[in-house]
CSV table of C-alpha atoms in Angstrom, one decimal:
chain,number,residue,atom,x,y,z
A,1,UNK,CA,392.3,151.4,120.4
A,2,UNK,CA,393.7,154.8,119.6
A,3,UNK,CA,396.5,155.2,117.1
A,4,UNK,CA,399.8,156.3,118.5
A,5,UNK,CA,400.1,160.1,119.2
A,6,UNK,CA,402.5,161.8,116.8
A,7,UNK,CA,404.7,164.5,118.4
A,8,UNK,CA,406.1,167.4,116.3
A,9,UNK,CA,407.4,170.9,116.8
A,10,UNK,CA,408.5,173.9,114.8
A,11,UNK,CA,409.6,177.5,115.2
A,12,UNK,CA,408.9,180.3,112.7
A,13,UNK,CA,409.8,184.0,112.9
A,14,UNK,CA,408.5,187.2,111.3
A,15,UNK,CA,409.5,190.8,111.9
A,16,UNK,CA,406.9,193.5,111.9
A,17,UNK,CA,407.8,197.2,111.4
A,18,UNK,CA,405.9,198.3,114.5
A,19,UNK,CA,406.6,198.5,118.2
A,20,UNK,CA,405.9,195.4,120.4
A,21,UNK,CA,402.9,197.0,122.0
A,22,UNK,CA,401.1,197.2,118.6
A,23,UNK,CA,401.7,193.5,118.0
A,24,UNK,CA,400.6,192.6,121.5
A,25,UNK,CA,397.4,194.6,121.0
A,26,UNK,CA,396.6,192.5,117.8
A,27,UNK,CA,397.1,189.4,119.9
A,28,UNK,CA,394.9,190.5,122.9
A,29,UNK,CA,392.1,192.7,121.4
A,30,UNK,CA,389.2,190.4,120.5
A,31,UNK,CA,388.1,192.4,117.5
A,32,UNK,CA,391.5,192.5,116.0
A,33,UNK,CA,392.4,188.9,116.9
A,34,UNK,CA,389.2,187.7,115.3
A,35,UNK,CA,389.9,189.6,112.1
A,36,UNK,CA,393.3,188.2,111.4
A,37,UNK,CA,393.2,184.9,113.2
A,38,UNK,CA,389.7,183.6,112.4
A,39,UNK,CA,388.4,185.4,109.3
A,40,UNK,CA,390.6,184.0,106.6
A,41,UNK,CA,389.5,183.7,103.0
A,42,UNK,CA,387.0,180.9,102.6
A,43,UNK,CA,386.4,180.5,106.3
A,44,UNK,CA,382.9,180.7,107.8
A,45,UNK,CA,383.0,181.7,111.4
A,46,UNK,CA,380.0,180.3,113.4
A,47,UNK,CA,381.2,181.8,116.7
A,48,UNK,CA,384.3,183.4,118.2
A,49,UNK,CA,385.0,184.4,121.8
A,50,UNK,CA,388.3,185.6,123.4
A,51,UNK,CA,389.0,186.0,127.1
A,52,UNK,CA,392.6,187.1,127.1
A,53,UNK,CA,393.9,186.3,130.6
A,54,UNK,CA,395.7,183.4,132.2
A,55,UNK,CA,393.2,180.6,132.4
A,56,UNK,CA,390.9,182.3,129.9
A,57,UNK,CA,389.7,180.7,126.7
A,58,UNK,CA,389.5,181.6,123.1
A,59,UNK,CA,386.9,179.5,121.3
A,60,UNK,CA,386.5,179.5,117.5
A,61,UNK,CA,383.7,177.5,115.8
A,62,UNK,CA,384.2,177.5,112.0
A,63,UNK,CA,384.0,175.7,108.7
A,64,UNK,CA,386.1,176.0,105.6
A,65,UNK,CA,383.7,176.3,102.6
A,66,UNK,CA,381.4,173.3,102.5
A,67,UNK,CA,383.7,171.3,104.9
A,68,UNK,CA,382.9,169.8,108.2
A,69,UNK,CA,382.4,171.8,111.4
A,70,UNK,CA,385.7,172.5,113.1
A,71,UNK,CA,386.7,173.9,116.5
A,72,UNK,CA,389.8,175.6,117.8
A,73,UNK,CA,389.8,176.1,121.6
A,74,UNK,CA,392.8,177.9,123.2
A,75,UNK,CA,393.5,178.5,126.8
A,76,UNK,CA,396.1,181.1,127.9
A,77,UNK,CA,398.8,179.7,130.2
A,78,UNK,CA,401.3,182.6,130.6
A,79,UNK,CA,401.1,186.3,129.5
A,80,UNK,CA,403.7,189.0,129.9
A,81,UNK,CA,402.3,192.3,128.4
A,82,UNK,CA,404.2,193.3,125.2
A,83,UNK,CA,406.6,190.4,125.6
A,84,UNK,CA,405.2,186.9,125.7
A,85,UNK,CA,402.0,184.8,125.3
A,86,UNK,CA,402.0,181.1,126.0
A,87,UNK,CA,398.8,179.1,125.2
A,88,UNK,CA,397.5,175.6,124.6
A,89,UNK,CA,395.0,174.8,121.9
A,90,UNK,CA,393.0,171.8,120.7
A,91,UNK,CA,391.4,171.3,117.3
A,92,UNK,CA,388.6,169.0,116.3
A,93,UNK,CA,387.1,168.3,112.8
A,94,UNK,CA,383.7,166.9,112.4
A,95,UNK,CA,383.6,166.3,116.1
A,96,UNK,CA,386.8,164.2,116.2
A,97,UNK,CA,389.9,165.3,118.0
A,98,UNK,CA,392.7,166.2,115.7
A,99,UNK,CA,395.5,167.8,117.8
A,100,UNK,CA,396.5,169.5,120.9
A,101,UNK,CA,399.4,172.0,120.9
A,102,UNK,CA,401.5,174.3,123.1
A,103,UNK,CA,402.1,177.6,121.4
A,104,UNK,CA,404.6,180.2,122.5
A,105,UNK,CA,404.8,183.7,121.0
A,106,UNK,CA,407.8,185.9,122.0
A,107,UNK,CA,407.9,189.5,121.0
A,108,UNK,CA,411.5,190.8,120.7
A,109,UNK,CA,412.3,194.4,120.0
A,110,UNK,CA,414.7,194.7,117.0
A,111,UNK,CA,416.0,197.6,115.0
A,112,UNK,CA,413.4,197.1,112.3
A,113,UNK,CA,410.5,196.9,114.8
A,114,UNK,CA,409.4,193.7,116.5
A,115,UNK,CA,410.4,190.1,115.8
A,116,UNK,CA,407.7,187.6,116.6
A,117,UNK,CA,409.1,184.1,117.3
A,118,UNK,CA,406.4,181.4,117.3
A,119,UNK,CA,407.1,177.9,118.5
A,120,UNK,CA,404.5,175.2,118.5
A,121,UNK,CA,404.7,171.7,119.9
A,122,UNK,CA,401.9,169.5,118.8
A,123,UNK,CA,400.4,166.1,119.7
A,124,UNK,CA,398.6,164.9,116.6
A,125,UNK,CA,396.0,162.4,118.1
A,126,UNK,CA,394.2,161.2,114.9
A,127,UNK,CA,397.0,159.2,113.4
A,128,UNK,CA,397.8,161.8,110.8
A,129,UNK,CA,401.1,163.8,110.9
A,130,UNK,CA,399.7,167.2,110.1
A,131,UNK,CA,403.0,169.0,111.0
A,132,UNK,CA,403.8,170.3,107.5
A,133,UNK,CA,400.3,171.8,107.0
A,134,UNK,CA,400.4,173.2,110.5
A,135,UNK,CA,403.6,175.0,109.9
A,136,UNK,CA,402.3,176.4,106.6
A,137,UNK,CA,399.1,177.5,108.3
A,138,UNK,CA,401.1,179.2,111.0
A,139,UNK,CA,403.2,181.1,108.4
A,140,UNK,CA,399.9,182.2,106.8
A,141,UNK,CA,398.6,183.4,110.1
A,142,UNK,CA,401.8,185.5,110.7
A,143,UNK,CA,401.2,186.9,107.2
A,144,UNK,CA,397.6,187.7,108.1
A,145,UNK,CA,398.9,189.5,111.2
A,146,UNK,CA,401.2,191.6,109.0
A,147,UNK,CA,398.2,192.7,107.0
A,148,UNK,CA,396.2,193.5,110.1
A,149,UNK,CA,399.0,195.7,111.4
A,150,UNK,CA,399.3,197.4,108.0
A,151,UNK,CA,395.7,198.0,107.4
A,152,UNK,CA,394.2,198.5,110.9
A,153,UNK,CA,397.2,199.7,112.9
B,1,UNK,CA,412.9,192.4,128.8
B,2,UNK,CA,412.1,188.7,129.2
B,3,UNK,CA,414.9,186.1,128.7
B,4,UNK,CA,414.4,183.9,125.7
B,5,UNK,CA,412.1,180.9,126.2
B,6,UNK,CA,413.8,177.6,126.2
B,7,UNK,CA,411.9,174.7,124.5
B,8,UNK,CA,412.6,171.1,125.5
B,9,UNK,CA,410.8,167.8,125.3
B,10,UNK,CA,411.2,164.2,126.5
B,11,UNK,CA,409.3,160.9,126.5
B,12,UNK,CA,409.4,158.3,129.2
B,13,UNK,CA,407.6,155.0,129.5
B,14,UNK,CA,406.6,152.7,132.4
B,15,UNK,CA,404.6,149.4,132.4
B,16,UNK,CA,402.1,148.7,135.2
B,17,UNK,CA,400.9,145.2,135.9
B,18,UNK,CA,397.2,146.2,135.8
B,19,UNK,CA,394.5,146.8,133.1
B,20,UNK,CA,394.4,150.3,131.4
B,21,UNK,CA,391.1,151.0,133.2
B,22,UNK,CA,392.9,150.9,136.6
B,23,UNK,CA,395.6,153.3,135.4
B,24,UNK,CA,393.0,155.6,134.0
B,25,UNK,CA,391.1,155.6,137.3
B,26,UNK,CA,394.3,156.7,139.1
B,27,UNK,CA,394.6,159.6,136.6
B,28,UNK,CA,390.9,160.7,136.8
B,29,UNK,CA,389.8,160.1,140.4
B,30,UNK,CA,390.5,163.3,142.5
B,31,UNK,CA,391.3,161.3,145.7
B,32,UNK,CA,393.7,158.9,144.0
B,33,UNK,CA,395.3,161.6,141.8
B,34,UNK,CA,396.0,163.9,144.8
B,35,UNK,CA,397.6,161.0,146.7
B,36,UNK,CA,400.2,160.0,144.1
B,37,UNK,CA,400.6,163.3,142.2
B,38,UNK,CA,400.6,165.9,144.9
B,39,UNK,CA,401.3,164.3,148.3
B,40,UNK,CA,405.0,163.4,147.7
B,41,UNK,CA,407.5,163.2,150.6
B,42,UNK,CA,408.3,166.6,151.9
B,43,UNK,CA,405.6,168.4,150.0
B,44,UNK,CA,403.0,170.5,151.9
B,45,UNK,CA,399.7,170.8,150.0
B,46,UNK,CA,397.9,174.0,150.6
B,47,UNK,CA,395.1,173.2,148.2
B,48,UNK,CA,394.2,170.7,145.5
B,49,UNK,CA,391.2,170.5,143.1
B,50,UNK,CA,390.6,168.3,140.1
B,51,UNK,CA,387.9,168.8,137.5
B,52,UNK,CA,388.7,165.9,135.1
B,53,UNK,CA,387.0,166.9,131.9
B,54,UNK,CA,388.0,168.6,128.7
B,55,UNK,CA,388.4,172.3,129.6
B,56,UNK,CA,388.5,171.5,133.3
B,57,UNK,CA,391.3,172.5,135.6
B,58,UNK,CA,393.5,170.7,138.1
B,59,UNK,CA,395.0,173.2,140.5
B,60,UNK,CA,397.7,172.4,143.1
B,61,UNK,CA,399.1,175.0,145.6
B,62,UNK,CA,402.0,173.6,147.5
B,63,UNK,CA,405.4,174.1,149.0
B,64,UNK,CA,408.4,171.9,149.4
B,65,UNK,CA,409.5,172.0,153.0
B,66,UNK,CA,410.4,175.6,153.9
B,67,UNK,CA,410.5,176.6,150.2
B,68,UNK,CA,408.5,179.3,148.4
B,69,UNK,CA,404.9,178.9,147.5
B,70,UNK,CA,404.5,177.0,144.2
B,71,UNK,CA,401.5,176.5,141.9
B,72,UNK,CA,400.8,173.8,139.3
B,73,UNK,CA,397.7,174.5,137.2
B,74,UNK,CA,396.7,172.0,134.5
B,75,UNK,CA,393.9,172.2,132.0
B,76,UNK,CA,392.6,169.1,130.2
B,77,UNK,CA,392.7,169.3,126.4
B,78,UNK,CA,391.7,165.8,125.2
B,79,UNK,CA,390.5,162.7,127.0
B,80,UNK,CA,389.8,159.3,125.7
B,81,UNK,CA,388.7,157.0,128.5
B,82,UNK,CA,391.2,154.3,129.3
B,83,UNK,CA,393.4,155.3,126.4
B,84,UNK,CA,394.7,158.9,126.4
B,85,UNK,CA,394.9,162.1,128.4
B,86,UNK,CA,396.4,165.3,126.9
B,87,UNK,CA,396.8,168.4,129.1
B,88,UNK,CA,398.7,171.6,129.5
B,89,UNK,CA,400.1,172.9,132.7
B,90,UNK,CA,401.9,175.9,134.0
B,91,UNK,CA,404.1,176.1,137.1
B,92,UNK,CA,405.0,179.2,139.2
B,93,UNK,CA,407.4,179.5,142.1
B,94,UNK,CA,407.3,182.4,144.5
B,95,UNK,CA,404.7,184.0,142.2
B,96,UNK,CA,407.0,183.9,139.2
B,97,UNK,CA,406.2,181.9,136.1
B,98,UNK,CA,408.6,179.0,135.6
B,99,UNK,CA,407.2,176.9,132.7
B,100,UNK,CA,404.3,175.9,130.6
B,101,UNK,CA,404.0,172.4,129.2
B,102,UNK,CA,402.0,170.1,127.0
B,103,UNK,CA,401.7,166.7,128.5
B,104,UNK,CA,400.4,163.5,126.7
B,105,UNK,CA,399.7,160.2,128.5
B,106,UNK,CA,399.0,157.2,126.3
B,107,UNK,CA,397.8,154.0,127.8
B,108,UNK,CA,398.8,151.0,125.7
B,109,UNK,CA,397.6,147.4,126.6
B,110,UNK,CA,400.6,145.1,126.6
B,111,UNK,CA,401.1,141.5,127.6
B,112,UNK,CA,402.4,142.5,131.1
B,113,UNK,CA,399.5,145.0,131.7
B,114,UNK,CA,399.5,148.6,130.6
B,115,UNK,CA,402.3,150.7,129.2
B,116,UNK,CA,402.0,154.4,130.0
B,117,UNK,CA,403.9,156.6,127.5
B,118,UNK,CA,404.3,160.1,128.8
B,119,UNK,CA,405.6,162.9,126.5
B,120,UNK,CA,406.1,166.4,127.7
B,121,UNK,CA,407.0,169.5,125.6
B,122,UNK,CA,407.9,172.4,127.8
B,123,UNK,CA,408.5,176.1,127.4
B,124,UNK,CA,410.8,177.2,130.2
B,125,UNK,CA,410.1,181.0,130.6
B,126,UNK,CA,412.4,182.0,133.5
B,127,UNK,CA,415.7,181.6,131.6
B,128,UNK,CA,416.5,178.3,133.3
B,129,UNK,CA,416.7,175.1,131.4
B,130,UNK,CA,414.9,172.8,133.9
B,131,UNK,CA,414.5,169.9,131.5
B,132,UNK,CA,416.8,167.4,133.3
B,133,UNK,CA,415.0,168.0,136.6
B,134,UNK,CA,411.6,167.9,134.9
B,135,UNK,CA,412.4,164.5,133.4
B,136,UNK,CA,413.6,163.2,136.7
B,137,UNK,CA,410.5,164.5,138.5
B,138,UNK,CA,408.3,162.9,135.9
B,139,UNK,CA,410.0,159.5,136.4
B,140,UNK,CA,409.4,160.0,140.1
B,141,UNK,CA,405.7,160.6,139.5
B,142,UNK,CA,405.4,157.4,137.4
B,143,UNK,CA,407.0,155.6,140.3
B,144,UNK,CA,404.6,157.2,142.7
B,145,UNK,CA,401.7,156.0,140.4
B,146,UNK,CA,403.1,152.5,140.6
B,147,UNK,CA,402.9,152.6,144.4
B,148,UNK,CA,399.4,154.0,144.2
B,149,UNK,CA,398.3,151.1,142.0
B,150,UNK,CA,400.1,148.6,144.2
B,151,UNK,CA,398.8,149.9,147.6
B,152,UNK,CA,395.4,151.3,146.8
B,153,UNK,CA,394.4,149.3,143.7
């Protein structure tokens, strides 16, 4: 019998000193997205594909160092150019389901550039409450996106 | 500029006097699922398809009476036979995005039969907080599932 599903959510924000169209491009361009989203330090990418349209999938097969094979499969639910991206994604580790999430990215023009508001609601299905790590990981991804925008424009 | 996304969630439960395998069949069999999920009183179904597997879609095109065309597209994220179904779904009305949600159904064997625990986390993207109506609608769907199990087994 499965362990009970654990439901958690969080919202984080980060402001980038660029127009919303530049942030949106880093979310939608496969080359850029792969660079900041998948290719983190210590991660080995076995495969990465991105079909950025409603109903399209983003599939990442990866490992962290000598760790087990992991998968991250996203599907895009709602896209408004330069404004909003809503997606769902599931993660597995060693072939076992870990979590399924709803992710919402809102791009809000502000005086300093663009505020990205990221909200995630997650169903942790393996009995482990991974919410603290998920929030930390997401903060790290928004930091990686900052570097992408700074270095690659 | 888009209105801010409104994030809401709820959990509802209902116990059915049948084994989990019977409930699971009503979730996974296209003929049964269409009957209790799509064909409610007053709803006109323009099309319905169900591909019940991880990564597969369930697409419903419908109207309520003389109302605007609506769509409900689900994608299955995680399935454990007789135990769990996690999916994401988006709704549009008159061609305009309304919401995207993460839905989790857990089937728990209990003395009286099977407890279905349904949790939904929703991003309402059209500026309207539809959470009260969504919860009521979901209670109605679990009632429709009860009738399906009673009448059609």
